[in-house]
Coordinates of C-alpha atoms and ligand atoms in Angstrom, one line a residue:
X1 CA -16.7 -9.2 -42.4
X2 CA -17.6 -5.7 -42.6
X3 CA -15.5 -3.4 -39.9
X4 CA -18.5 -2.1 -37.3
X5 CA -18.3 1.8 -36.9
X6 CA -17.3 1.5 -33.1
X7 CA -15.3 -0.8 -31.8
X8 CA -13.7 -1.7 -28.0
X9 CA -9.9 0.4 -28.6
X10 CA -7.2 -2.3 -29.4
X11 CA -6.1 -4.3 -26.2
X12 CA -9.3 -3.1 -24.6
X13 CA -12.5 -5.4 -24.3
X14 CA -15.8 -5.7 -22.6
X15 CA -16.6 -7.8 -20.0
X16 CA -20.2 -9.2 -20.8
X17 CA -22.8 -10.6 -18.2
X18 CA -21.4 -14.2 -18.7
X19 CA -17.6 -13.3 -18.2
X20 CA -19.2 -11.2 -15.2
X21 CA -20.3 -14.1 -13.0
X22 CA -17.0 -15.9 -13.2
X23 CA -15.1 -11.6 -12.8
X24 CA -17.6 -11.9 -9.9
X25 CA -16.2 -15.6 -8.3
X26 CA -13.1 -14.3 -8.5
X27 CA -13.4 -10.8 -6.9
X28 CA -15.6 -12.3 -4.2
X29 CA -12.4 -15.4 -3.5
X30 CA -9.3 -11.7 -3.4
X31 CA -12.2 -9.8 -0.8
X32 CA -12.7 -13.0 1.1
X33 CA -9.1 -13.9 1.6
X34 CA -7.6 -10.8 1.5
X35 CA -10.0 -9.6 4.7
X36 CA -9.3 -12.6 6.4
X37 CA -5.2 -11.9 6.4
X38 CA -6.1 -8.1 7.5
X39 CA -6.1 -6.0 5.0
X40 CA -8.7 -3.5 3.9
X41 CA -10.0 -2.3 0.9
X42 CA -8.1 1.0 -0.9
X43 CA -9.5 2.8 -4.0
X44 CA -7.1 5.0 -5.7
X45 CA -8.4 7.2 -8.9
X46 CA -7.2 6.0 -12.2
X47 CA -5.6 9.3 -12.9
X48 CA -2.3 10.0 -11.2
X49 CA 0.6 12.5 -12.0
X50 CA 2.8 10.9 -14.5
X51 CA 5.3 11.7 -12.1
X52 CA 4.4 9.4 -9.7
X53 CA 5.4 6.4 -12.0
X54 CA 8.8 8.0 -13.4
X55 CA 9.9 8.2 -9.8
X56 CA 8.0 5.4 -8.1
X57 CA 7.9 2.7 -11.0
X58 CA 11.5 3.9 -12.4
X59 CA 11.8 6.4 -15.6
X60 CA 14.0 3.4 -17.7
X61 CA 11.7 0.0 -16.8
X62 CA 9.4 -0.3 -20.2
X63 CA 6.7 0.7 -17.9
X64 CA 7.1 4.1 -18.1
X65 CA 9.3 4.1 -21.4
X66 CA 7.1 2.4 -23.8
X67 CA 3.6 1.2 -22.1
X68 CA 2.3 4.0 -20.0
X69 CA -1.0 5.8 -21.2
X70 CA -0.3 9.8 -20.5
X71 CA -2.4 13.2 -21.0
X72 CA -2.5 16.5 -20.4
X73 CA -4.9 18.0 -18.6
X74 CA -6.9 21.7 -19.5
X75 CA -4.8 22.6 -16.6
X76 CA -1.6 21.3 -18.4
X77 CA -1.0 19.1 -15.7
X78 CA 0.5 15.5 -17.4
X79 CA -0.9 12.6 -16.0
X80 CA -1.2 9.0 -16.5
X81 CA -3.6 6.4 -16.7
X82 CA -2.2 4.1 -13.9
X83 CA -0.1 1.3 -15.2
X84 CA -0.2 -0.7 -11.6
X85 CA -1.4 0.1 -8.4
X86 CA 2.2 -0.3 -5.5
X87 CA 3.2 3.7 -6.3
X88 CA -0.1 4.7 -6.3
X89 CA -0.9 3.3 -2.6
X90 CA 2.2 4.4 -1.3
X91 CA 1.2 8.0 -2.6
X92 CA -2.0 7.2 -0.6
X93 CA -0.1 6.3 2.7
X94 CA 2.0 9.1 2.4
X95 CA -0.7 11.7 1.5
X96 CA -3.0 10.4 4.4
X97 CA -0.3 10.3 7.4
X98 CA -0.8 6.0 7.7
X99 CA 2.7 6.6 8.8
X100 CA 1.1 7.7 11.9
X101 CA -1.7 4.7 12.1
X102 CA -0.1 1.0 14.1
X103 CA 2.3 0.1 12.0
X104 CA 2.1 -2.2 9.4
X105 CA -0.7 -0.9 7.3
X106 CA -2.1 -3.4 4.8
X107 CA -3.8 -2.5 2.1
X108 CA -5.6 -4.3 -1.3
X109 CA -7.3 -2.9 -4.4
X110 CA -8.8 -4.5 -6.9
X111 CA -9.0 -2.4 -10.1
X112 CA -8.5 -1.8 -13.7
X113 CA -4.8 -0.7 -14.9
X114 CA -3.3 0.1 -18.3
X115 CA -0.1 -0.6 -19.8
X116 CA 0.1 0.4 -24.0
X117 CA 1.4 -3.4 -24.8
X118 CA 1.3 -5.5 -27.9
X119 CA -1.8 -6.9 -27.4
X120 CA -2.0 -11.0 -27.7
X121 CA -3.3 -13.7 -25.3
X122 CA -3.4 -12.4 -21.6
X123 CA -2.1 -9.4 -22.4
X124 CA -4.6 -6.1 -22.9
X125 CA -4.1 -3.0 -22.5
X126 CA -6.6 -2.4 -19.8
X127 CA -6.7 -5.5 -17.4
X128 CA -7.3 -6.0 -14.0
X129 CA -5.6 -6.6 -11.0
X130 CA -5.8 -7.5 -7.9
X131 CA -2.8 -5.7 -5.2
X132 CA -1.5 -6.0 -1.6
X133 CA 0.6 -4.1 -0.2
X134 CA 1.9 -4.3 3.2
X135 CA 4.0 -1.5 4.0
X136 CA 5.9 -0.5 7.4
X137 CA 6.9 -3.9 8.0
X138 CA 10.7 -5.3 7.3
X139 CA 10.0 -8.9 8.9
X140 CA 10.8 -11.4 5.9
X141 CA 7.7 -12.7 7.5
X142 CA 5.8 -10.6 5.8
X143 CA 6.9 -11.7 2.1
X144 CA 6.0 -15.4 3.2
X145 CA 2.1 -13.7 4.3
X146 CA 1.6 -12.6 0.6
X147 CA 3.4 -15.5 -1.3
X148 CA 1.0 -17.8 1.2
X149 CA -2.1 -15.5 0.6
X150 CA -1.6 -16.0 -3.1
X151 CA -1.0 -19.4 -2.6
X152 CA -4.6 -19.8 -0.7
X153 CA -5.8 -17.3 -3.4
X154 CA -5.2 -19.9 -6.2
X155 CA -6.2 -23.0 -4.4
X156 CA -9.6 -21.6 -3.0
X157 CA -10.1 -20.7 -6.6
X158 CA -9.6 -24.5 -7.6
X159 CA -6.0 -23.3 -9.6
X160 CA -4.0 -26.4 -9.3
X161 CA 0.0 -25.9 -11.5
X162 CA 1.3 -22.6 -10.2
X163 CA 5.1 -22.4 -10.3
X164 CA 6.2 -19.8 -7.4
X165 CA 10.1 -18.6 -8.7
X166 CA 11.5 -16.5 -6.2
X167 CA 15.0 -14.9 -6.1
X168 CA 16.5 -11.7 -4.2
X169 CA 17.9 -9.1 -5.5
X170 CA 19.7 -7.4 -2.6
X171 CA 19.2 -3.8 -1.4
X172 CA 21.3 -0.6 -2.2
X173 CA 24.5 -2.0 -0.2
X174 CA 24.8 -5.3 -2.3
X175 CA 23.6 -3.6 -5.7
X176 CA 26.1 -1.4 -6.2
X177 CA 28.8 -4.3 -6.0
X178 CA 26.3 -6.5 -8.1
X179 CA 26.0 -3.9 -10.8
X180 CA 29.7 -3.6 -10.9
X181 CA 29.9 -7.0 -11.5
X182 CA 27.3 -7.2 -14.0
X183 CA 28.4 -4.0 -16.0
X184 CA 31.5 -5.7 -16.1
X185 CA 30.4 -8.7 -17.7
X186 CA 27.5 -7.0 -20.4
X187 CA 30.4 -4.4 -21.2
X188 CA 32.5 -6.2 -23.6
X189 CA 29.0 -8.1 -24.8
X190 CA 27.2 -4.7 -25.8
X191 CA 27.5 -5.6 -28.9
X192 CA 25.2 -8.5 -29.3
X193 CA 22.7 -6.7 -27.5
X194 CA 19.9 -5.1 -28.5
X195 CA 19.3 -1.2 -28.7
X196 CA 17.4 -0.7 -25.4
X197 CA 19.9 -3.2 -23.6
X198 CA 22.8 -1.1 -24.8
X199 CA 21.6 2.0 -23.2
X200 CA 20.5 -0.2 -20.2
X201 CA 24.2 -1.6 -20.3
X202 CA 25.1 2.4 -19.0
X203 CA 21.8 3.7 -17.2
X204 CA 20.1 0.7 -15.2
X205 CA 22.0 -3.0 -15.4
X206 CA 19.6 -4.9 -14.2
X207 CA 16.6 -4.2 -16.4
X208 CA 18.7 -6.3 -19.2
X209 CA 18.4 -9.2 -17.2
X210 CA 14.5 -8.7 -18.3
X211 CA 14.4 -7.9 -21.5
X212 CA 12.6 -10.9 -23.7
X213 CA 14.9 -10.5 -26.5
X214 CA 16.4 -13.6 -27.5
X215 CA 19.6 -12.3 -28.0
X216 CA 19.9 -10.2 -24.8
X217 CA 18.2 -13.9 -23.2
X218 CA 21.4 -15.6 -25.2
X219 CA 23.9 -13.2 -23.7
X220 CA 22.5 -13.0 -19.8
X221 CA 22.8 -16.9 -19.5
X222 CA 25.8 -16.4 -18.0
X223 CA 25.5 -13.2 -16.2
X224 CA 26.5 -13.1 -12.3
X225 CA 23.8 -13.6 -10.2
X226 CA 22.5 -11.3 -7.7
X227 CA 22.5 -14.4 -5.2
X228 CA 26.1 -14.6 -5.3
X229 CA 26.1 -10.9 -3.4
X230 CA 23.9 -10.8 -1.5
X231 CA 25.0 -8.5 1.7
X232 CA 24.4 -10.0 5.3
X233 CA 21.2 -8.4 6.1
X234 CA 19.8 -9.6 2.4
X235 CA 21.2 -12.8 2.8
X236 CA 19.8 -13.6 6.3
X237 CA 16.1 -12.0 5.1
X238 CA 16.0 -14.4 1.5
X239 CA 17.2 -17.2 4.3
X240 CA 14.4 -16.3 6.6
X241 CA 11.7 -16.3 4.0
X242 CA 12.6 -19.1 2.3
X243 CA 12.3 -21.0 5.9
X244 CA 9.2 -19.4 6.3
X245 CA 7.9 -21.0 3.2
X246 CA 9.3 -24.6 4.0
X247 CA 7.5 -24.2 7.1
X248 CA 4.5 -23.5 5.6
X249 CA 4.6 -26.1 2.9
X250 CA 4.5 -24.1 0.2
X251 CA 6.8 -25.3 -2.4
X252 CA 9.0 -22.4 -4.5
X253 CA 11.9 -22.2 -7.5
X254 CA 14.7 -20.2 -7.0
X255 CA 15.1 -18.3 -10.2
X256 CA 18.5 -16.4 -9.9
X257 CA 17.6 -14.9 -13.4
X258 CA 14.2 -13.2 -11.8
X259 CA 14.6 -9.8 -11.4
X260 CA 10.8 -8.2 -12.2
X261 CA 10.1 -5.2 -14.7
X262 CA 9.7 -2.7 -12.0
X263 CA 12.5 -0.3 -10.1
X264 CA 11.3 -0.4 -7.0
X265 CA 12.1 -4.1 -5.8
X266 CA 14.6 -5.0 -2.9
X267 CA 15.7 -8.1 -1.6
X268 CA 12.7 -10.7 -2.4
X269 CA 10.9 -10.9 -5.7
X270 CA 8.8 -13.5 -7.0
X271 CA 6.0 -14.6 -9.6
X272 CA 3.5 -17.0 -9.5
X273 CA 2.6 -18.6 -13.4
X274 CA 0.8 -21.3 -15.1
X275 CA 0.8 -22.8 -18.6
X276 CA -1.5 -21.1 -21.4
X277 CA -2.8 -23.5 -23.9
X278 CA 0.3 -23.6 -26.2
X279 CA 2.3 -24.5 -23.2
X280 CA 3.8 -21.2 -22.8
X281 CA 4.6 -19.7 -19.6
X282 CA 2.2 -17.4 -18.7
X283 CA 2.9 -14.8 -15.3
X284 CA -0.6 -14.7 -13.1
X285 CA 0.6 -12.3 -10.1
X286 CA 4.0 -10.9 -8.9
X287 CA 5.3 -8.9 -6.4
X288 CA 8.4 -8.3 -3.8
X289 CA 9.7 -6.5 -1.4
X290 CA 10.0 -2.5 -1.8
X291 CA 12.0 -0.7 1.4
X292 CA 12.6 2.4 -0.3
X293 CA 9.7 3.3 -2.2
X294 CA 8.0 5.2 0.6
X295 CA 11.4 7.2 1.3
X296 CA 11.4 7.9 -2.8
X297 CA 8.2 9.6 -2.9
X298 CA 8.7 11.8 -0.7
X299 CA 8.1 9.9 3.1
X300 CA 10.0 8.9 5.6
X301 CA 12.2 5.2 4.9
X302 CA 9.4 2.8 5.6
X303 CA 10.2 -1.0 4.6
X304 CA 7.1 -2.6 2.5
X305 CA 6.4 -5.9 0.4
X306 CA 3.3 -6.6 -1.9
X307 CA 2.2 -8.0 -4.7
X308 CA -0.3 -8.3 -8.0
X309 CA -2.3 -10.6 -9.4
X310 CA -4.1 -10.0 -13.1
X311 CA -7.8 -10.8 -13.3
X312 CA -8.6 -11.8 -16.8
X313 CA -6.0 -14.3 -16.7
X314 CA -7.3 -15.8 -13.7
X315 CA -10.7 -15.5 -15.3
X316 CA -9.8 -17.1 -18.2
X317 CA -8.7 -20.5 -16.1
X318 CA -11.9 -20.3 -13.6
X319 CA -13.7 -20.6 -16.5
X320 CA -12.2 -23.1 -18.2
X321 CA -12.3 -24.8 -14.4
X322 CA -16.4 -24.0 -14.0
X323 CA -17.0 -24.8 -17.6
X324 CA -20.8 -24.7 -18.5
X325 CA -22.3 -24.4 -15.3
X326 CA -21.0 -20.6 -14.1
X327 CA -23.0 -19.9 -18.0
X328 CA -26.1 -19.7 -16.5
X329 CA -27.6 -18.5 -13.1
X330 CA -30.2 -20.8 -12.7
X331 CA -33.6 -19.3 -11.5
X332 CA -35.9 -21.8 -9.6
X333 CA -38.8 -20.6 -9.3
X334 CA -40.4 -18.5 -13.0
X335 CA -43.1 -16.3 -12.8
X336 CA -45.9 -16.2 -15.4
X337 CA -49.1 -13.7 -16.2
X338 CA -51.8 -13.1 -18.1
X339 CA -53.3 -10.0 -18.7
X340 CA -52.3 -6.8 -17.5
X341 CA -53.5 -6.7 -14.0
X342 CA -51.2 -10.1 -14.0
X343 CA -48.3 -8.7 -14.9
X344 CA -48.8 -5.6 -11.8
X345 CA -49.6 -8.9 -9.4
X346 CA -46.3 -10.5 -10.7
X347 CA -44.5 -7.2 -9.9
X348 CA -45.6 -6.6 -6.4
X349 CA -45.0 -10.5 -5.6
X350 CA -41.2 -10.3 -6.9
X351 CA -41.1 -7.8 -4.0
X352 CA -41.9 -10.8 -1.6
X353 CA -39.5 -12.9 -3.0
X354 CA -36.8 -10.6 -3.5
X355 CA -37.1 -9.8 0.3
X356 CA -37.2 -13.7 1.0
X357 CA -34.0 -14.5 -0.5
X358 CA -35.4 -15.9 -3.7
X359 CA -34.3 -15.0 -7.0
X360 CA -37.0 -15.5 -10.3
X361 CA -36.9 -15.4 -13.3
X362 CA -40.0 -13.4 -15.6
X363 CA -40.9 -12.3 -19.2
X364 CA -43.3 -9.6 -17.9
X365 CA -43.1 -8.1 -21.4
X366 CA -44.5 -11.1 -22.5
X367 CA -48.3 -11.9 -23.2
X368 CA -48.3 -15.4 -24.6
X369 CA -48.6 -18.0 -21.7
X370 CA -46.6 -20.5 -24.2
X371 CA -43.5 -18.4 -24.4
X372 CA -43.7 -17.9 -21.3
X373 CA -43.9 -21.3 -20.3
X374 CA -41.2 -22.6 -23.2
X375 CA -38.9 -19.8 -21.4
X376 CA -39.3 -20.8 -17.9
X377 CA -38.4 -24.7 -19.2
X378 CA -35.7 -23.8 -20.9
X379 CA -33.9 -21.9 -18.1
X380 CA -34.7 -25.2 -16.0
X381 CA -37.0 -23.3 -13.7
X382 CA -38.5 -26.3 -11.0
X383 CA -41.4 -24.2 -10.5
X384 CA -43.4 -21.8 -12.2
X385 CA -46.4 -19.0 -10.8
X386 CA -48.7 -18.6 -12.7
X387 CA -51.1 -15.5 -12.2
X388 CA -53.8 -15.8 -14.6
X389 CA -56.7 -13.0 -15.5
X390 CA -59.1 -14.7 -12.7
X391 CA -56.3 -15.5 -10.1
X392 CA -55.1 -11.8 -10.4
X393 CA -58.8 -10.9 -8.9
X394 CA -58.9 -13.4 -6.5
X395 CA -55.2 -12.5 -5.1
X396 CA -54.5 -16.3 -5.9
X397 CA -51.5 -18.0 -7.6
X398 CA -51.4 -21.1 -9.4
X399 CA -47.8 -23.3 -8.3
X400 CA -47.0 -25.3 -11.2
X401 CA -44.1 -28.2 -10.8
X402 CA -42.7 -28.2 -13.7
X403 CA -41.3 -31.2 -13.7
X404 CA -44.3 -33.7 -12.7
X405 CA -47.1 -31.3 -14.2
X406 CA -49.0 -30.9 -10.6
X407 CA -51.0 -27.8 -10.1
X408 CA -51.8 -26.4 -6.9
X409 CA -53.4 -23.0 -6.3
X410 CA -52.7 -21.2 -3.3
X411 CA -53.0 -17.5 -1.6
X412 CA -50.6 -14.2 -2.3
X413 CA -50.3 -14.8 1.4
X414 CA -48.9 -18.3 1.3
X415 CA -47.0 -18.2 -1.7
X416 CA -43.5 -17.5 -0.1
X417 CA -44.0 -20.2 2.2
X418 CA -45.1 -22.9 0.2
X419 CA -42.3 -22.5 -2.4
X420 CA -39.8 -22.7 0.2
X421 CA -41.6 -25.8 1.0
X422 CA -41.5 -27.3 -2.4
X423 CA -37.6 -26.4 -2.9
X424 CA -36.8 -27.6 0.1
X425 CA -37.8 -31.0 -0.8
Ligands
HAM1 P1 3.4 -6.7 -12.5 O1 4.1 -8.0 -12.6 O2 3.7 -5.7 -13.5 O3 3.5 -6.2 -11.0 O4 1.8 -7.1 -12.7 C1 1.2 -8.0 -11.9 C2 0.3 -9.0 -12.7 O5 -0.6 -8.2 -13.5 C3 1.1 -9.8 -13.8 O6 1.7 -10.9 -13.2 C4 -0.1 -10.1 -14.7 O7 -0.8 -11.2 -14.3 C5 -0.9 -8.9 -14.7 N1 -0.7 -8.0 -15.9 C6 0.3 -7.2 -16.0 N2 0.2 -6.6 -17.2 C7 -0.9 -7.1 -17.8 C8 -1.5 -6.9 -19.1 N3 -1.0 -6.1 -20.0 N4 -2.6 -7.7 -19.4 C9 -3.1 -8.6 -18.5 N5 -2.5 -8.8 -17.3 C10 -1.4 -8.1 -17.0 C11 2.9 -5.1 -10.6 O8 2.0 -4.5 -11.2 C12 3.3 -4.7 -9.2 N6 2.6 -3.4 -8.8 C13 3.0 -5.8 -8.2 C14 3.4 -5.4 -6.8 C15 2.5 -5.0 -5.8 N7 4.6 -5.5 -6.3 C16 4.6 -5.1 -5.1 N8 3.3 -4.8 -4.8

């Protein structure tokens, strides 16, 4: 096939009217349930100081090393595209004094993000998300909130098969005795590690617990476990929350291996996947706990817990879920004309409808009553109004069912009312 001149940049894609409906569902379900546990909206710009993510997201996760968009502005400031939204709204509660607001503040977005990845299935390099953050609260309480919105999230969106894995992975105090441990272990292992896992061996342990390499995977099967030490505090709040869960009914997997891609976690983290259709595991939203984030970028230690969700990927299984039916909006009610004094009738009439609640469908460009006609049967209209050349003089419009044949003419005035009459029935 011959290469088109312009073309979406790799990883990137459109999102055309069909996918929009479905992009639509699913927004509508994260506002709806997102406004029901409290939180309100935040927009944050896509631009931030780069910065922001060395410090916030952590300068050695492949976040910042290898995915993050940057660019240098006139100015010579160096920014970034934002790669995911948690430093961003912390920036935001910092900036604004929230510190200041009744404590906790709970925030979502719901916004595009970019990450320079090796684009395959699910994974683009501009994608959506939708975020929560809940931040100036330490009650393990508050981790159950988001793993149970997400829960409801799913299941309102008809998302049957997630697997929750949750694990902790301590705070500062336990860390330092974990990462002894675990240094102690990858040391003598470097070896059979790969490149970025050796230097991660020295700078930042726990990101080689991550890496996807098969033989950093082979190696870490037997690495310590952050479980194993766990300080009081951590223990009692992974305790807490994992009650919390029971209680709710939400059932979980403890995944001692699960330590996320991102710097700023303590204690909790978990993700919520599915299946794609080659039976691979596929992440749909993850999240944690973050009590030093705030205190990182520059405010005052403030404990906070959120989490992420990515759109198309959620898309991509409402759809499957909604099949053919989410393809077309249907219209009811079709309006046809003749002539051009029919189609200014049509127009001023749409007014009416649009005003009563009731969406049409139209080919005003149209002239031919038969297109017309073929085009309001295919889209499975029930009724059509016709305004023809004498009805446009008379203010008159004919109400065609278009299922039985009937005609029935009736006033401008009427027409509202007597078509909320026939759909009714
Ligand atoms: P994350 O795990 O990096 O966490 O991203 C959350 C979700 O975004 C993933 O589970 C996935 O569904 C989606 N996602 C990530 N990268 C891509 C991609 N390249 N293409 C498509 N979807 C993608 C965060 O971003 C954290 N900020 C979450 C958080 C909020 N933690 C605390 N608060």
């Amino acid at each position: 096939m011959k290469k088109l001149k312009f073309q979406t940049p790799t990883g990137m894609h459109d999102i055309l009217s069909f996918e929009q409906r479905c992009f639509r569902s699913v927004i509508n379900a994260a506002d709806k349930i997102a406004e029901f546990y409290g939180f309100n909206r935040i927009e944050t710009p896509i631009l931030e100081e780069k910065e922001l993510f060395d410090k916030g997201v952590g300068a050695s996760t492949d976040i910042v090393q290898k995915e993050i968009f940057t660019l240098k502005s006139k100015g010579g400031d160096c920014l970034a595209l934002r790669p995911e939204g948690t430093a961003p709204v912390v920036r935001a509660y910092i900036e604004h004094g929230m510190a200041n607001r009744p404590q906790p503040v709970k925030l979502y977005y719901i916004g595009p993000f970019f990450r320079y990845e090796r684009p395959q299935a699910g994974r683009y390099r501009q994608f959506w998300q939708f975020g929560l953050e809940i931040i100036g609260e330490k009650s393990p309480v508050s981790d159950t909130q988001i793993i149970q919105l997400a829960h409801g999230f799913f299941s309102d969106l008809g998302i049957k098969n997630i697997t929750i894995e949750i694990n902790s992975i301590g705070d500062r105090e336990c860390r330092s005795a974990y990462y002894r441990s675990l240094t102690k272990f990858l040391r003598p292992k470097t070896k059979f590690l790969c490149t970025d896992c050796q230097k991660r061996t020295k700078e930042n342990p726990l990101r080689v617990l991550d890496c996807k390499n098969e033989k950093c995977q082979e190696v870490i099967k037997e690495a310590p476990q952050t479980l194993n030490h766990l300080c009081t505090d951590c223990h009692l709040h992974f305790k807490r929350v994992l009650e919390y869960l029971d209680e709710s009914e939400i059932s979980y997997q403890l995944n001692p291996r699960l330590v996320r891609g991102l710097d700023y976690y303590t204690k909790t983290v978990f993700e919520f996947s599915t299946f794609d259709s080659e039976g691979k595991s596929l992440a749909l939203g993850g999240g944690g706990r973050y009590d030093k984030l705030v205190e990182v970028l520059g405010g005052k230690e403030t404990p906070a817990a959120g989490a992420a969700f990515g759109l198309e990927r959620i898309v991509q299984i409402v759809k499957g879920l909604q099949g053919e039916q989410t393809k077309k909006l249907r219209n009811r009610v079709f309006f046809a004309q003749l002539g051009e004094k029919g189609k200014g009738k049509c127009l001023g009439l749409m007014e009416d409808f649009r005003k009563a609640n009731i969406t049409v469908g139209e080919l005003l460009g149209k002239s031919s009553l038969k297109v017309q006609m073929a085009r309001a049967a295919k889209i499975g209209a029930e009724l059509t109004v016709i305004i023809g050349q004498r009805e446009s003089l008379e203010n008159l419009a004919i109400i065609r069912d278009m299922e039985t044949g009937r005609q029935e003419t009736v006033s401008f005035k009427n027409l509202v009312g007597e078509i909320k009459k026939r759909l009714k029935k």
